[in-house]
mmCIF file of C-alpha atoms in Angstrom:
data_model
loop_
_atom_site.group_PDB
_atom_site.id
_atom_site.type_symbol
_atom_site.label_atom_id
_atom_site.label_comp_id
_atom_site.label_asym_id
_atom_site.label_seq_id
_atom_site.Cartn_x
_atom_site.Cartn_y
_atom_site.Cartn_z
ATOM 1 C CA UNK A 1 45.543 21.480 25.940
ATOM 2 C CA UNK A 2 43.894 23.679 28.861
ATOM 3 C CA UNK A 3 40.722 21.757 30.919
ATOM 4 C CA UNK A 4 38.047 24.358 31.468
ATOM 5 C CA UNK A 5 34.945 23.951 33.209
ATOM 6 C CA UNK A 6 31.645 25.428 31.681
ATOM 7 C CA UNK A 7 28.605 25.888 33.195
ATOM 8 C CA UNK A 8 25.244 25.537 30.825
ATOM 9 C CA UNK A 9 21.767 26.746 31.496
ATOM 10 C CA UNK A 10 18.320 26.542 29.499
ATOM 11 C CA UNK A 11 14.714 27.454 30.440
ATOM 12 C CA UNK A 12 12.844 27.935 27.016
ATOM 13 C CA UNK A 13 11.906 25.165 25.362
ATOM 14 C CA UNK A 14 12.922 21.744 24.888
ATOM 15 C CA UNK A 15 15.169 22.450 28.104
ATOM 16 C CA UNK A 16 16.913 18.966 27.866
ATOM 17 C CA UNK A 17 17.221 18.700 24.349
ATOM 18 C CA UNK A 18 19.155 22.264 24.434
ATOM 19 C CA UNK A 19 21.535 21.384 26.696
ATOM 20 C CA UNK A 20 22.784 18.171 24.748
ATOM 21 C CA UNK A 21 22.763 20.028 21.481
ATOM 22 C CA UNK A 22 25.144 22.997 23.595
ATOM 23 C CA UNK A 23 27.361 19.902 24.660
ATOM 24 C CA UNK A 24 27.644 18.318 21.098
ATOM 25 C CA UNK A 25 28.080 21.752 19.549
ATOM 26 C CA UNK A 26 30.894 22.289 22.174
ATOM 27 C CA UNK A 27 32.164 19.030 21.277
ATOM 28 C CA UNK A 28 32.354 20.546 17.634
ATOM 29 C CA UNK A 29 34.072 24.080 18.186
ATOM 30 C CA UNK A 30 35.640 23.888 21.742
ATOM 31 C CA UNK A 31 36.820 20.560 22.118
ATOM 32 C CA UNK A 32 36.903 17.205 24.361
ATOM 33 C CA UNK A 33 33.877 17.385 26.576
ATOM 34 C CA UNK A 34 35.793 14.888 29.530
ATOM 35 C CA UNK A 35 33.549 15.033 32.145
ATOM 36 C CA UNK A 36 29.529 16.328 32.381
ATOM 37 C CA UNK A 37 27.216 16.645 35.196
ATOM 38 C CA UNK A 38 23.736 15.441 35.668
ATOM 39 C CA UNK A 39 21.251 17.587 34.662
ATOM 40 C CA UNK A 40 19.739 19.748 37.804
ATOM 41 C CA UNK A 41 16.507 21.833 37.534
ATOM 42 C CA UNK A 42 16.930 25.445 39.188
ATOM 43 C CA UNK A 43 14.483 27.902 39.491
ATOM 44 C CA UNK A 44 16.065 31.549 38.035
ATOM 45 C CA UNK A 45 18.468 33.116 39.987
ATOM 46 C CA UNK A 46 18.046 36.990 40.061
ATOM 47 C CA UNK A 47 15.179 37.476 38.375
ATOM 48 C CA UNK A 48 11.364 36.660 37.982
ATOM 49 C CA UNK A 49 10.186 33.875 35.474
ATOM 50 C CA UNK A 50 8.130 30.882 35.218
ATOM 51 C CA UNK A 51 10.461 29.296 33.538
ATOM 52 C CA UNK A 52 12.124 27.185 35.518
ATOM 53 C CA UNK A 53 16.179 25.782 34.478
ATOM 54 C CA UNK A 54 17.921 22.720 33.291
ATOM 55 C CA UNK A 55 21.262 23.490 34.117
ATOM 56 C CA UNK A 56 24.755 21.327 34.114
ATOM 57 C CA UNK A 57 28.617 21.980 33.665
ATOM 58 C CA UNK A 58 31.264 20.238 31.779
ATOM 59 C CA UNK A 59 34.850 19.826 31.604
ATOM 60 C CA UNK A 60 36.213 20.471 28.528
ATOM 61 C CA UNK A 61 39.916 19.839 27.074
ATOM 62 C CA UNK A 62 40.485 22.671 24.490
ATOM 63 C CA UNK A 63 43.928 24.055 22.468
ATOM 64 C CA UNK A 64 41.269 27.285 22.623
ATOM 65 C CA UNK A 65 42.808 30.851 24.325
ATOM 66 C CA UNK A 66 40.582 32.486 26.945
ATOM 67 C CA UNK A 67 39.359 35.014 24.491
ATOM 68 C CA UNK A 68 38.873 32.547 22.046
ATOM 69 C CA UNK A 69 36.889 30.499 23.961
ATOM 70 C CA UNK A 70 34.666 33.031 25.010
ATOM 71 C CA UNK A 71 34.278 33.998 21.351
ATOM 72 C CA UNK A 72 33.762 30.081 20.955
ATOM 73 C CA UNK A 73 31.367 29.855 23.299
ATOM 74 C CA UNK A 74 28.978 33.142 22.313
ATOM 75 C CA UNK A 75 28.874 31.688 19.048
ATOM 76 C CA UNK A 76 27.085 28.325 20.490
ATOM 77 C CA UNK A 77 24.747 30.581 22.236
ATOM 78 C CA UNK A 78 24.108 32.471 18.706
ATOM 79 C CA UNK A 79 23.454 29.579 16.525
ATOM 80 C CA UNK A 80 21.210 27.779 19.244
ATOM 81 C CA UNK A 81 19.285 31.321 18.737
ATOM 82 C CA UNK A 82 20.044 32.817 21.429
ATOM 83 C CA UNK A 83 19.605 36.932 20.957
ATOM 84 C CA UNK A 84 20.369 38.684 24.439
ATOM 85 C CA UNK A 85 22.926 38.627 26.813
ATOM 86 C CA UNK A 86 22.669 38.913 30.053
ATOM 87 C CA UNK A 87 23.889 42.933 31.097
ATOM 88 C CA UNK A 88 24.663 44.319 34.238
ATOM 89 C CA UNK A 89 22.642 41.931 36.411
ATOM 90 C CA UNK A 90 19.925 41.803 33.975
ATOM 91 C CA UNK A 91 18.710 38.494 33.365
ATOM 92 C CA UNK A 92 16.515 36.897 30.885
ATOM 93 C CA UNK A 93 14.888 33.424 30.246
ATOM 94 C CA UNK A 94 17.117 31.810 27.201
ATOM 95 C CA UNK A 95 17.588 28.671 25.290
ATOM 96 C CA UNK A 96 21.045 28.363 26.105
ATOM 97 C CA UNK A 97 23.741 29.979 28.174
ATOM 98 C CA UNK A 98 27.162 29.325 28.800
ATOM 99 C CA UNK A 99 29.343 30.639 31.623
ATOM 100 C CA UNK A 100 33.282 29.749 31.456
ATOM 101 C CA UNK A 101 33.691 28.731 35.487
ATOM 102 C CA UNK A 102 37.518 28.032 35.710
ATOM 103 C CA UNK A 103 40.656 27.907 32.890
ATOM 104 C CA UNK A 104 43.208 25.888 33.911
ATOM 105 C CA UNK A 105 44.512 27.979 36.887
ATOM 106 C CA UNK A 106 44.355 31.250 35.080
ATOM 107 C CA UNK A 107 43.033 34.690 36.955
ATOM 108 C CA UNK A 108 41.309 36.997 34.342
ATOM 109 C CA UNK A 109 39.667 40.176 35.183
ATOM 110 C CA UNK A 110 38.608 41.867 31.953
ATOM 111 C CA UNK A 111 35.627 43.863 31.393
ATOM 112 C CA UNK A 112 33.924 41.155 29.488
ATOM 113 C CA UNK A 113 36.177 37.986 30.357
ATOM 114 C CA UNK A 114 36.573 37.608 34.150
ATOM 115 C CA UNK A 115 37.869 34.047 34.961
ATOM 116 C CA UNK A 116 36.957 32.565 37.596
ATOM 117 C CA UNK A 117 33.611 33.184 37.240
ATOM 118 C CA UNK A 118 32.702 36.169 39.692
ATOM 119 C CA UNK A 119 29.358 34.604 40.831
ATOM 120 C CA UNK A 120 29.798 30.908 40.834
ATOM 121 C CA UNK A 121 30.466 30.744 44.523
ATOM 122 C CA UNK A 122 27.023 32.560 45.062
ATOM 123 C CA UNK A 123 24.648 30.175 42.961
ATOM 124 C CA UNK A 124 23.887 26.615 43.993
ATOM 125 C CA UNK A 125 22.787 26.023 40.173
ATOM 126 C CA UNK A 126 26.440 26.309 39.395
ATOM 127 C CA UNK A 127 28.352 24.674 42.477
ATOM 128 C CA UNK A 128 26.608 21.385 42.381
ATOM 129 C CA UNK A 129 27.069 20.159 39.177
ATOM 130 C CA UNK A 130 30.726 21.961 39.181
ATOM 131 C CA UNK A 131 31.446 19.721 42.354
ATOM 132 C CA UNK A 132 30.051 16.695 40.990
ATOM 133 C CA UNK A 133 32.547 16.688 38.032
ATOM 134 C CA UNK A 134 35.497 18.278 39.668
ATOM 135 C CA UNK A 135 35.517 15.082 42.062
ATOM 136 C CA UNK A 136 35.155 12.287 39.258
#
């Protein structure tokens, strides 16, 4: 089993409500949620909106590859309805996204899969909860 941490965001709609369906659906396809975070509101980070965030992260125990994981979580993200992904620093508002943070002590740097997460030093949204759980 690997422990991954994975960070979740919502700011469209029932904010709350998304994230605990992301967490039981993540129970479903990805594996042991161990550990979650409180639930922070954020406002968005690099871009514009109204819409402000609920966002957490989890620690998850999964028998999941990195690729499959990612795969794993996109499809969450799809079948909570989510339609665009985030591109080249291009953000949107969006019922549900999910960022893998860390992967056991793996270093992946693929165009699509970079592990750690490139930007989670650089976003408060991210750090706190990730600290929270990380020092249960």
């Amino acid at each position: 089993m690997h422990r991954v941490y994975l960070s979740l965001g919502s700011n469209l709609g029932n904010r709350k409500r998304n994230i605990r369906e992301a967490l039981e659906k993540i129970g479903e396809l990805i594996g042991d949620v161990e550990r979650q975070s409180a639930l922070y509101e954020t406002k968005p980070w690099g871009y514009s909106s109204p819409n402000d965030f609920i966002n957490a992260c989890a620690c998850v125990l999964t028998p999941l590859a990195p690729r499959q994981l990612l795969e794993a979580t996109q499809k969450v993200e799809q079948e909570m309805g989510r339609k665009l992904k985030s591109v080249n620093g291009e953000y949107h508002d969006r019922i549900i996204d999910i960022d893998i943070l860390l992967y056991d002590d793996l270093h992946i740097d693929q165009p699509d899969l970079k592990i750690p997460h490139p930007l989670m030093e650089e976003r408060d949204f991210v750090m706190v909860p990730l600290r929270e759980i990380m020092s249960l």
